[in-house]
Amino acid sequence: MRGRFRPRRGAALRGVTVSIGPRLALGDSEFTRTYFGVTPVEAALNGQVTPYRPSGGITSVGATGAISYDWSQQWSTTAFVTYKRLVGDAADSPIVKSFGSENQWGFGLTASYSFSYAP
């Protein structure tokens, strides 16, 4: 069949990578107190939250999905979306209850350049 176009299988997805996976975030007491804790002084100054002293442990669970395209051996682009659900002491924080949400969404777009190295 001369002159007839037949696409190669998989040609449409060449250079594309799709990924999805679970996420688990941990934090020690110092981390959770820094990002989710409220000291008595901070509570008094703010007036909208109560003092809170969280301990360490699992802070969130979730998933991330991404799609990447390799423009060349050096250049690639990735778009991603992340969902996290705050759990444990992080979710119980008065900061989250008063000003935020236990459901956390993130979106992003990256461009990457890979340098070649020849020793």
CSV table of N, CA, C and O in Angstrom, one decimal:
chain,number,residue,atom,x,y,z
A,1,MET,N,0.8,-1.2,0.0
A,1,MET,CA,0.0,0.0,0.0
A,1,MET,C,0.9,1.2,0.0
A,1,MET,O,1.2,1.8,1.0
A,2,ARG,N,1.2,1.6,-1.1
A,2,ARG,CA,2.2,2.7,-1.3
A,2,ARG,C,1.5,4.0,-1.0
A,2,ARG,O,0.3,4.3,-1.5
A,3,GLY,N,2.2,5.0,-0.3
A,3,GLY,CA,1.7,6.3,-0.1
A,3,GLY,C,0.7,6.4,1.0
A,3,GLY,O,0.1,7.5,1.3
A,4,ARG,N,0.5,5.3,1.7
A,4,ARG,CA,-0.5,5.4,2.8
A,4,ARG,C,0.2,5.5,4.1
A,4,ARG,O,1.2,4.8,4.4
A,5,PHE,N,-0.3,6.4,5.0
A,5,PHE,CA,0.4,6.6,6.3
A,5,PHE,C,-0.1,5.7,7.3
A,5,PHE,O,-1.3,5.5,7.5
A,6,ARG,N,0.8,5.0,8.0
A,6,ARG,CA,0.5,4.1,9.1
A,6,ARG,C,1.3,4.5,10.3
A,6,ARG,O,2.5,4.4,10.3
A,7,PRO,N,0.6,5.1,11.3
A,7,PRO,CA,1.4,5.5,12.5
A,7,PRO,C,2.0,4.3,13.3
A,7,PRO,O,1.4,3.3,13.3
A,8,ARG,N,3.2,4.5,13.8
A,8,ARG,CA,3.8,3.5,14.6
A,8,ARG,C,3.1,3.4,16.0
A,8,ARG,O,2.7,4.5,16.5
A,9,ARG,N,2.9,2.3,16.5
A,9,ARG,CA,2.3,2.1,17.8
A,9,ARG,C,3.2,2.7,18.9
A,9,ARG,O,4.4,2.6,18.9
A,10,GLY,N,2.5,3.5,19.8
A,10,GLY,CA,3.3,4.1,20.9
A,10,GLY,C,3.9,5.5,20.5
A,10,GLY,O,4.5,6.1,21.3
A,11,ALA,N,3.9,5.8,19.3
A,11,ALA,CA,4.5,7.1,18.8
A,11,ALA,C,3.9,8.3,19.5
A,11,ALA,O,4.6,9.3,19.8
A,12,ALA,N,2.6,8.2,19.8
A,12,ALA,CA,1.9,9.4,20.4
A,12,ALA,C,2.4,9.6,21.8
A,12,ALA,O,2.2,10.7,22.3
A,13,LEU,N,2.9,8.6,22.5
A,13,LEU,CA,3.3,8.7,23.9
A,13,LEU,C,4.8,8.8,24.1
A,13,LEU,O,5.3,8.8,25.2
A,14,ARG,N,5.5,8.9,23.0
A,14,ARG,CA,7.0,8.9,23.1
A,14,ARG,C,7.4,10.2,23.8
A,14,ARG,O,7.0,11.3,23.5
A,15,GLY,N,8.2,10.0,24.9
A,15,GLY,CA,8.7,11.2,25.7
A,15,GLY,C,7.7,11.6,26.8
A,15,GLY,O,8.0,12.5,27.5
A,16,VAL,N,6.6,10.9,26.9
A,16,VAL,CA,5.6,11.2,28.0
A,16,VAL,C,5.8,10.2,29.1
A,16,VAL,O,5.8,9.0,28.9
A,17,THR,N,5.8,10.7,30.3
A,17,THR,CA,5.8,9.8,31.5
A,17,THR,C,4.6,10.3,32.4
A,17,THR,O,4.5,11.5,32.7
A,18,VAL,N,3.8,9.3,32.8
A,18,VAL,CA,2.7,9.6,33.7
A,18,VAL,C,3.0,8.9,35.0
A,18,VAL,O,3.4,7.7,35.0
A,19,SER,N,2.9,9.6,36.2
A,19,SER,CA,3.2,8.9,37.4
A,19,SER,C,2.1,9.3,38.5
A,19,SER,O,1.6,10.4,38.4
A,20,ILE,N,1.9,8.4,39.4
A,20,ILE,CA,1.0,8.7,40.5
A,20,ILE,C,1.5,7.9,41.7
A,20,ILE,O,2.0,6.8,41.5
A,21,GLY,N,1.3,8.4,42.9
A,21,GLY,CA,1.8,7.7,44.0
A,21,GLY,C,1.3,8.3,45.3
A,21,GLY,O,0.9,9.4,45.4
A,22,PRO,N,1.4,7.5,46.4
A,22,PRO,CA,1.0,7.9,47.7
A,22,PRO,C,2.0,8.8,48.4
A,22,PRO,O,3.2,8.8,48.0
A,23,ARG,N,1.6,9.6,49.3
A,23,ARG,CA,2.5,10.4,50.1
A,23,ARG,C,2.2,10.3,51.6
A,23,ARG,O,1.0,10.1,52.0
A,24,LEU,N,3.2,10.3,52.4
A,24,LEU,CA,3.1,10.2,53.8
A,24,LEU,C,4.1,11.2,54.4
A,24,LEU,O,5.3,11.1,54.1
A,25,ALA,N,3.7,12.1,55.2
A,25,ALA,CA,4.6,13.1,55.8
A,25,ALA,C,4.7,12.9,57.3
A,25,ALA,O,3.7,12.7,58.0
A,26,LEU,N,5.9,13.0,57.8
A,26,LEU,CA,6.2,12.8,59.2
A,26,LEU,C,6.9,14.1,59.7
A,26,LEU,O,7.6,14.8,59.0
A,27,GLY,N,6.6,14.4,61.0
A,27,GLY,CA,7.3,15.5,61.6
A,27,GLY,C,7.6,15.2,63.1
A,27,GLY,O,6.8,14.7,63.8
A,28,ASP,N,8.8,15.6,63.5
A,28,ASP,CA,9.1,15.5,64.9
A,28,ASP,C,8.4,16.6,65.7
A,28,ASP,O,7.7,17.5,65.1
A,29,SER,N,8.6,16.6,67.0
A,29,SER,CA,7.9,17.6,67.9
A,29,SER,C,8.3,19.0,67.5
A,29,SER,O,7.5,19.9,67.5
A,30,GLU,N,9.6,19.2,67.2
A,30,GLU,CA,10.0,20.6,66.9
A,30,GLU,C,9.3,21.1,65.6
A,30,GLU,O,8.9,22.2,65.5
A,31,PHE,N,9.2,20.2,64.6
A,31,PHE,CA,8.5,20.6,63.3
A,31,PHE,C,7.1,20.9,63.6
A,31,PHE,O,6.6,21.9,63.1
A,32,THR,N,6.4,20.0,64.3
A,32,THR,CA,4.9,20.2,64.5
A,32,THR,C,4.6,21.4,65.4
A,32,THR,O,3.7,22.2,65.1
A,33,ARG,N,5.5,21.7,66.3
A,33,ARG,CA,5.3,22.9,67.2
A,33,ARG,C,5.6,24.2,66.4
A,33,ARG,O,4.9,25.2,66.5
A,34,THR,N,6.6,24.1,65.4
A,34,THR,CA,6.9,25.3,64.6
A,34,THR,C,5.7,25.6,63.7
A,34,THR,O,5.3,26.8,63.5
A,35,TYR,N,5.2,24.6,63.0
A,35,TYR,CA,4.2,24.8,61.9
A,35,TYR,C,2.7,24.7,62.4
A,35,TYR,O,1.8,25.3,61.7
A,36,PHE,N,2.5,24.0,63.5
A,36,PHE,CA,1.1,23.8,63.9
A,36,PHE,C,0.8,24.2,65.4
A,36,PHE,O,-0.3,24.2,65.8
A,37,GLY,N,1.8,24.5,66.1
A,37,GLY,CA,1.7,24.9,67.5
A,37,GLY,C,1.4,26.4,67.7
A,37,GLY,O,1.6,27.2,66.9
A,38,VAL,N,0.8,26.7,68.9
A,38,VAL,CA,0.5,28.0,69.3
A,38,VAL,C,1.0,28.2,70.7
A,38,VAL,O,0.5,27.5,71.6
A,39,THR,N,1.9,29.1,71.0
A,39,THR,CA,2.3,29.4,72.3
A,39,THR,C,1.3,30.2,73.1
A,39,THR,O,0.4,30.9,72.4
A,40,PRO,N,1.3,30.2,74.4
A,40,PRO,CA,0.4,31.1,75.1
A,40,PRO,C,0.5,32.5,74.8
A,40,PRO,O,-0.5,33.2,74.7
A,41,VAL,N,1.7,33.0,74.5
A,41,VAL,CA,1.9,34.4,74.1
A,41,VAL,C,1.2,34.7,72.7
A,41,VAL,O,0.6,35.7,72.5
A,42,GLU,N,1.5,33.8,71.8
A,42,GLU,CA,0.9,33.9,70.5
A,42,GLU,C,-0.6,33.9,70.5
A,42,GLU,O,-1.3,34.7,69.9
A,43,ALA,N,-1.2,33.0,71.4
A,43,ALA,CA,-2.6,32.9,71.5
A,43,ALA,C,-3.2,34.2,72.1
A,43,ALA,O,-4.2,34.7,71.6
A,44,ALA,N,-2.5,34.8,73.1
A,44,ALA,CA,-2.9,36.1,73.7
A,44,ALA,C,-2.9,37.2,72.7
A,44,ALA,O,-3.8,38.0,72.6
A,45,LEU,N,-1.8,37.3,71.9
A,45,LEU,CA,-1.7,38.3,70.9
A,45,LEU,C,-2.7,38.2,69.8
A,45,LEU,O,-3.2,39.2,69.3
A,46,ASN,N,-3.0,37.0,69.4
A,46,ASN,CA,-3.9,36.7,68.3
A,46,ASN,C,-5.3,36.9,68.7
A,46,ASN,O,-6.1,37.5,68.0
A,47,GLY,N,-5.7,36.3,69.8
A,47,GLY,CA,-7.1,36.4,70.3
A,47,GLY,C,-8.1,35.5,69.6
A,47,GLY,O,-9.2,35.4,70.0
A,48,GLN,N,-7.7,34.8,68.5
A,48,GLN,CA,-8.6,33.9,67.8
A,48,GLN,C,-8.3,32.4,67.9
A,48,GLN,O,-9.0,31.6,67.4
A,49,VAL,N,-7.1,32.1,68.5
A,49,VAL,CA,-6.8,30.7,68.7
A,49,VAL,C,-6.3,30.5,70.2
A,49,VAL,O,-6.0,31.4,70.9
A,50,THR,N,-6.4,29.2,70.6
A,50,THR,CA,-6.0,28.9,71.9
A,50,THR,C,-4.6,28.3,71.9
A,50,THR,O,-4.1,27.8,70.8
A,51,PRO,N,-3.9,28.3,73.0
A,51,PRO,CA,-2.6,27.7,73.0
A,51,PRO,C,-2.7,26.2,72.7
A,51,PRO,O,-3.6,25.5,73.0
A,52,TYR,N,-1.6,25.7,71.9
A,52,TYR,CA,-1.7,24.3,71.5
A,52,TYR,C,-0.2,23.8,71.3
A,52,TYR,O,0.6,24.5,70.7
A,53,ARG,N,0.1,22.7,71.9
A,53,ARG,CA,1.4,22.1,71.9
A,53,ARG,C,1.3,20.7,71.3
A,53,ARG,O,1.2,19.7,72.0
A,54,PRO,N,1.5,20.6,70.0
A,54,PRO,CA,1.4,19.3,69.3
A,54,PRO,C,2.7,18.5,69.6
A,54,PRO,O,3.7,19.0,69.9
A,55,SER,N,2.6,17.2,69.4
A,55,SER,CA,3.7,16.3,69.4
A,55,SER,C,4.0,15.8,68.0
A,55,SER,O,3.2,16.0,67.1
A,56,GLY,N,5.1,15.1,67.8
A,56,GLY,CA,5.5,14.6,66.5
A,56,GLY,C,4.7,13.4,66.1
A,56,GLY,O,4.0,12.8,66.9
A,57,GLY,N,4.8,13.0,64.8
A,57,GLY,CA,4.2,11.9,64.3
A,57,GLY,C,3.8,12.1,62.8
A,57,GLY,O,4.4,12.9,62.1
A,58,ILE,N,2.8,11.4,62.4
A,58,ILE,CA,2.3,11.5,61.0
A,58,ILE,C,1.6,12.9,60.9
A,58,ILE,O,0.7,13.1,61.7
A,59,THR,N,1.9,13.7,60.0
A,59,THR,CA,1.3,15.0,59.8
A,59,THR,C,0.3,15.0,58.6
A,59,THR,O,-0.7,15.8,58.7
A,60,SER,N,0.5,14.2,57.6
A,60,SER,CA,-0.4,14.2,56.5
A,60,SER,C,-0.3,12.9,55.7
A,60,SER,O,0.8,12.3,55.7
A,61,VAL,N,-1.3,12.6,55.0
A,61,VAL,CA,-1.3,11.5,54.0
A,61,VAL,C,-2.0,12.0,52.7
A,61,VAL,O,-2.7,13.0,52.8
A,62,GLY,N,-1.6,11.4,51.6
A,62,GLY,CA,-2.2,11.9,50.3
A,62,GLY,C,-1.6,11.2,49.1
A,62,GLY,O,-1.1,10.1,49.2
A,63,ALA,N,-1.7,11.9,48.0
A,63,ALA,CA,-1.3,11.4,46.7
A,63,ALA,C,-0.8,12.5,45.8
A,63,ALA,O,-1.3,13.6,45.9
A,64,THR,N,0.1,12.2,44.9
A,64,THR,CA,0.6,13.1,43.9
A,64,THR,C,0.5,12.4,42.5
A,64,THR,O,0.8,11.3,42.4
A,65,GLY,N,0.0,13.2,41.5
A,65,GLY,CA,0.0,12.7,40.2
A,65,GLY,C,0.8,13.7,39.3
A,65,GLY,O,0.8,14.9,39.6
A,66,ALA,N,1.5,13.2,38.3
A,66,ALA,CA,2.3,14.1,37.5
A,66,ALA,C,2.3,13.5,36.0
A,66,ALA,O,2.2,12.3,35.8
A,67,ILE,N,2.5,14.5,35.1
A,67,ILE,CA,2.8,14.1,33.7
A,67,ILE,C,4.0,14.9,33.2
A,67,ILE,O,4.0,16.1,33.5
A,68,SER,N,4.9,14.2,32.7
A,68,SER,CA,6.2,14.8,32.2
A,68,SER,C,6.3,14.6,30.7
A,68,SER,O,5.9,13.6,30.2
A,69,TYR,N,7.0,15.6,30.1
A,69,TYR,CA,7.3,15.4,28.6
A,69,TYR,C,8.7,15.8,28.4
A,69,TYR,O,9.2,16.8,28.9
A,70,ASP,N,9.5,14.9,27.8
A,70,ASP,CA,10.9,15.1,27.4
A,70,ASP,C,10.9,15.8,26.0
A,70,ASP,O,10.6,15.1,25.0
A,71,TRP,N,11.3,17.1,26.0
A,71,TRP,CA,11.4,17.8,24.7
A,71,TRP,C,12.7,17.3,24.0
A,71,TRP,O,12.7,17.3,22.8
A,72,SER,N,13.7,17.0,24.8
A,72,SER,CA,15.0,16.5,24.2
A,72,SER,C,15.7,15.8,25.3
A,72,SER,O,15.1,15.6,26.4
A,73,GLN,N,16.9,15.3,25.1
A,73,GLN,CA,17.7,14.7,26.1
A,73,GLN,C,18.0,15.6,27.3
A,73,GLN,O,18.2,15.2,28.4
A,74,GLN,N,18.0,16.9,27.0
A,74,GLN,CA,18.3,17.9,28.1
A,74,GLN,C,17.1,18.5,28.7
A,74,GLN,O,17.1,18.8,29.9
A,75,TRP,N,16.1,18.8,27.9
A,75,TRP,CA,14.9,19.6,28.4
A,75,TRP,C,13.7,18.7,28.7
A,75,TRP,O,13.3,17.9,27.9
A,76,SER,N,13.0,19.0,29.8
A,76,SER,CA,11.7,18.3,30.1
A,76,SER,C,10.8,19.3,30.8
A,76,SER,O,11.3,20.3,31.4
A,77,THR,N,9.5,19.0,30.8
A,77,THR,CA,8.5,19.8,31.5
A,77,THR,C,7.6,18.8,32.3
A,77,THR,O,7.3,17.7,31.8
A,78,THR,N,7.3,19.2,33.5
A,78,THR,CA,6.4,18.4,34.3
A,78,THR,C,5.3,19.2,34.9
A,78,THR,O,5.5,20.3,35.4
A,79,ALA,N,4.1,18.7,34.8
A,79,ALA,CA,2.9,19.3,35.5
A,79,ALA,C,2.5,18.3,36.6
A,79,ALA,O,2.4,17.1,36.3
A,80,PHE,N,2.1,18.9,37.8
A,80,PHE,CA,1.7,17.9,38.8
A,80,PHE,C,0.6,18.5,39.7
A,80,PHE,O,0.4,19.7,39.7
A,81,VAL,N,-0.1,17.6,40.3
A,81,VAL,CA,-1.1,18.0,41.3
A,81,VAL,C,-0.9,17.1,42.6
A,81,VAL,O,-0.6,15.9,42.4
A,82,THR,N,-1.0,17.7,43.7
A,82,THR,CA,-0.8,17.0,45.0
A,82,THR,C,-2.0,17.2,45.9
A,82,THR,O,-2.5,18.4,46.0
A,83,TYR,N,-2.5,16.2,46.6
A,83,TYR,CA,-3.5,16.3,47.6
A,83,TYR,C,-2.9,15.7,48.9
A,83,TYR,O,-2.4,14.6,48.9
A,84,LYS,N,-3.1,16.5,50.0
A,84,LYS,CA,-2.7,16.0,51.3
A,84,LYS,C,-3.8,16.2,52.2
A,84,LYS,O,-4.5,17.3,52.2
A,85,ARG,N,-4.0,15.3,53.1
A,85,ARG,CA,-5.0,15.4,54.2
A,85,ARG,C,-4.2,15.5,55.5
A,85,ARG,O,-3.5,14.5,55.9
A,86,LEU,N,-4.3,16.6,56.2
A,86,LEU,CA,-3.7,16.7,57.5
A,86,LEU,C,-4.3,15.8,58.5
A,86,LEU,O,-5.6,15.6,58.5
A,87,VAL,N,-3.5,15.1,59.3
A,87,VAL,CA,-4.0,14.1,60.2
A,87,VAL,C,-3.3,14.3,61.6
A,87,VAL,O,-2.3,15.1,61.7
A,88,GLY,N,-3.9,13.7,62.6
A,88,GLY,CA,-3.2,13.7,63.9
A,88,GLY,C,-3.2,15.1,64.5
A,88,GLY,O,-4.1,15.9,64.4
A,89,ASP,N,-2.1,15.4,65.2
A,89,ASP,CA,-1.9,16.7,65.9
A,89,ASP,C,-1.9,17.9,64.9
A,89,ASP,O,-2.3,19.0,65.2
A,90,ALA,N,-1.4,17.6,63.7
A,90,ALA,CA,-1.5,18.7,62.7
A,90,ALA,C,-2.9,19.1,62.3
A,90,ALA,O,-3.2,20.3,62.2
A,91,ALA,N,-3.8,18.1,62.2
A,91,ALA,CA,-5.2,18.4,61.8
A,91,ALA,C,-5.9,19.0,63.0
A,91,ALA,O,-6.8,19.8,62.8
A,92,ASP,N,-5.5,18.7,64.2
A,92,ASP,CA,-6.1,19.3,65.4
A,92,ASP,C,-5.7,20.7,65.8
A,92,ASP,O,-6.2,21.3,66.7
A,93,SER,N,-4.7,21.2,65.1
A,93,SER,CA,-4.2,22.5,65.4
A,93,SER,C,-5.3,23.6,65.3
A,93,SER,O,-6.0,23.6,64.3
A,94,PRO,N,-5.3,24.5,66.2
A,94,PRO,CA,-6.3,25.7,66.1
A,94,PRO,C,-6.0,26.5,64.9
A,94,PRO,O,-6.9,27.2,64.4
A,95,ILE,N,-4.7,26.5,64.4
A,95,ILE,CA,-4.4,27.3,63.2
A,95,ILE,C,-5.1,26.7,62.0
A,95,ILE,O,-5.8,27.4,61.2
A,96,VAL,N,-5.1,25.4,61.9
A,96,VAL,CA,-5.8,24.7,60.8
A,96,VAL,C,-7.3,24.9,61.0
A,96,VAL,O,-8.0,25.2,60.0
A,97,LYS,N,-7.8,24.7,62.2
A,97,LYS,CA,-9.3,24.8,62.4
A,97,LYS,C,-9.8,26.2,62.2
A,97,LYS,O,-10.9,26.4,61.6
A,98,SER,N,-9.1,27.2,62.5
A,98,SER,CA,-9.5,28.6,62.4
A,98,SER,C,-9.3,29.3,61.1
A,98,SER,O,-10.0,30.1,60.6
A,99,PHE,N,-8.1,29.0,60.5
A,99,PHE,CA,-7.7,29.7,59.3
A,99,PHE,C,-7.4,28.9,58.1
A,99,PHE,O,-7.2,29.4,57.0
A,100,GLY,N,-7.4,27.6,58.2
A,100,GLY,CA,-7.0,26.7,57.1
A,100,GLY,C,-8.0,25.6,56.8
A,100,GLY,O,-9.2,25.7,57.1
A,101,SER,N,-7.5,24.5,56.4
A,101,SER,CA,-8.3,23.3,56.1
A,101,SER,C,-7.5,22.1,56.2
A,101,SER,O,-6.2,22.1,56.0
A,102,GLU,N,-8.1,21.0,56.6
A,102,GLU,CA,-7.4,19.7,56.7
A,102,GLU,C,-7.0,19.2,55.3
A,102,GLU,O,-6.2,18.4,55.1
A,103,ASN,N,-7.8,19.7,54.3
A,103,ASN,CA,-7.5,19.3,52.9
A,103,ASN,C,-6.6,20.3,52.2
A,103,ASN,O,-6.9,21.5,52.2
A,104,GLN,N,-5.5,19.8,51.8
A,104,GLN,CA,-4.4,20.7,51.2
A,104,GLN,C,-4.2,20.3,49.7
A,104,GLN,O,-3.9,19.1,49.5
A,105,TRP,N,-4.3,21.2,48.8
A,105,TRP,CA,-4.1,21.0,47.4
A,105,TRP,C,-2.9,21.8,46.9
A,105,TRP,O,-2.6,22.9,47.4
A,106,GLY,N,-2.1,21.2,46.0
A,106,GLY,CA,-1.0,21.9,45.4
A,106,GLY,C,-0.9,21.6,44.0
A,106,GLY,O,-1.2,20.5,43.5
A,107,PHE,N,-0.5,22.6,43.2
A,107,PHE,CA,-0.4,22.4,41.7
A,107,PHE,C,0.9,23.0,41.3
A,107,PHE,O,1.4,24.0,41.9
A,108,GLY,N,1.5,22.5,40.3
A,108,GLY,CA,2.8,23.1,39.8
A,108,GLY,C,3.2,22.7,38.4
A,108,GLY,O,2.6,21.8,37.8
A,109,LEU,N,4.1,23.5,37.9
A,109,LEU,CA,4.6,23.3,36.6
A,109,LEU,C,6.1,23.5,36.6
A,109,LEU,O,6.5,24.6,37.2
A,110,THR,N,6.9,22.6,36.1
A,110,THR,CA,8.4,22.8,36.2
A,110,THR,C,9.0,22.6,34.8
A,110,THR,O,8.4,22.0,33.9
A,111,ALA,N,10.1,23.3,34.6
A,111,ALA,CA,10.9,23.1,33.4
A,111,ALA,C,12.3,22.7,33.9
A,111,ALA,O,12.8,23.3,34.9
A,112,SER,N,12.9,21.6,33.4
A,112,SER,CA,14.2,21.1,33.8
A,112,SER,C,15.2,21.0,32.7
A,112,SER,O,14.8,20.7,31.6
A,113,TYR,N,16.4,21.3,33.0
A,113,TYR,CA,17.5,21.1,32.1
A,113,TYR,C,18.5,20.2,32.7
A,113,TYR,O,18.9,20.4,33.9
A,114,SER,N,18.9,19.2,32.0
A,114,SER,CA,19.9,18.2,32.5
A,114,SER,C,21.3,18.5,31.8
A,114,SER,O,21.4,18.5,30.6
A,115,PHE,N,22.3,18.7,32.6
A,115,PHE,CA,23.6,18.9,32.1
A,115,PHE,C,24.3,17.6,31.9
A,115,PHE,O,24.1,16.7,32.6
A,116,SER,N,25.1,17.5,30.8
A,116,SER,CA,25.8,16.3,30.5
A,116,SER,C,27.2,16.4,31.2
A,116,SER,O,27.8,17.5,31.3
A,117,TYR,N,27.7,15.3,31.6
A,117,TYR,CA,29.0,15.2,32.3
A,117,TYR,C,29.8,14.1,31.7
A,117,TYR,O,29.4,13.0,31.6
A,118,ALA,N,31.0,14.5,31.2
A,118,ALA,CA,31.9,13.5,30.6
A,118,ALA,C,33.3,13.6,31.3
A,118,ALA,O,34.0,14.6,31.1
A,119,PRO,N,33.6,12.7,32.2
A,119,PRO,CA,34.9,12.8,32.9
A,119,PRO,C,36.1,12.7,32.0
A,119,PRO,O,36.1,12.2,31.0
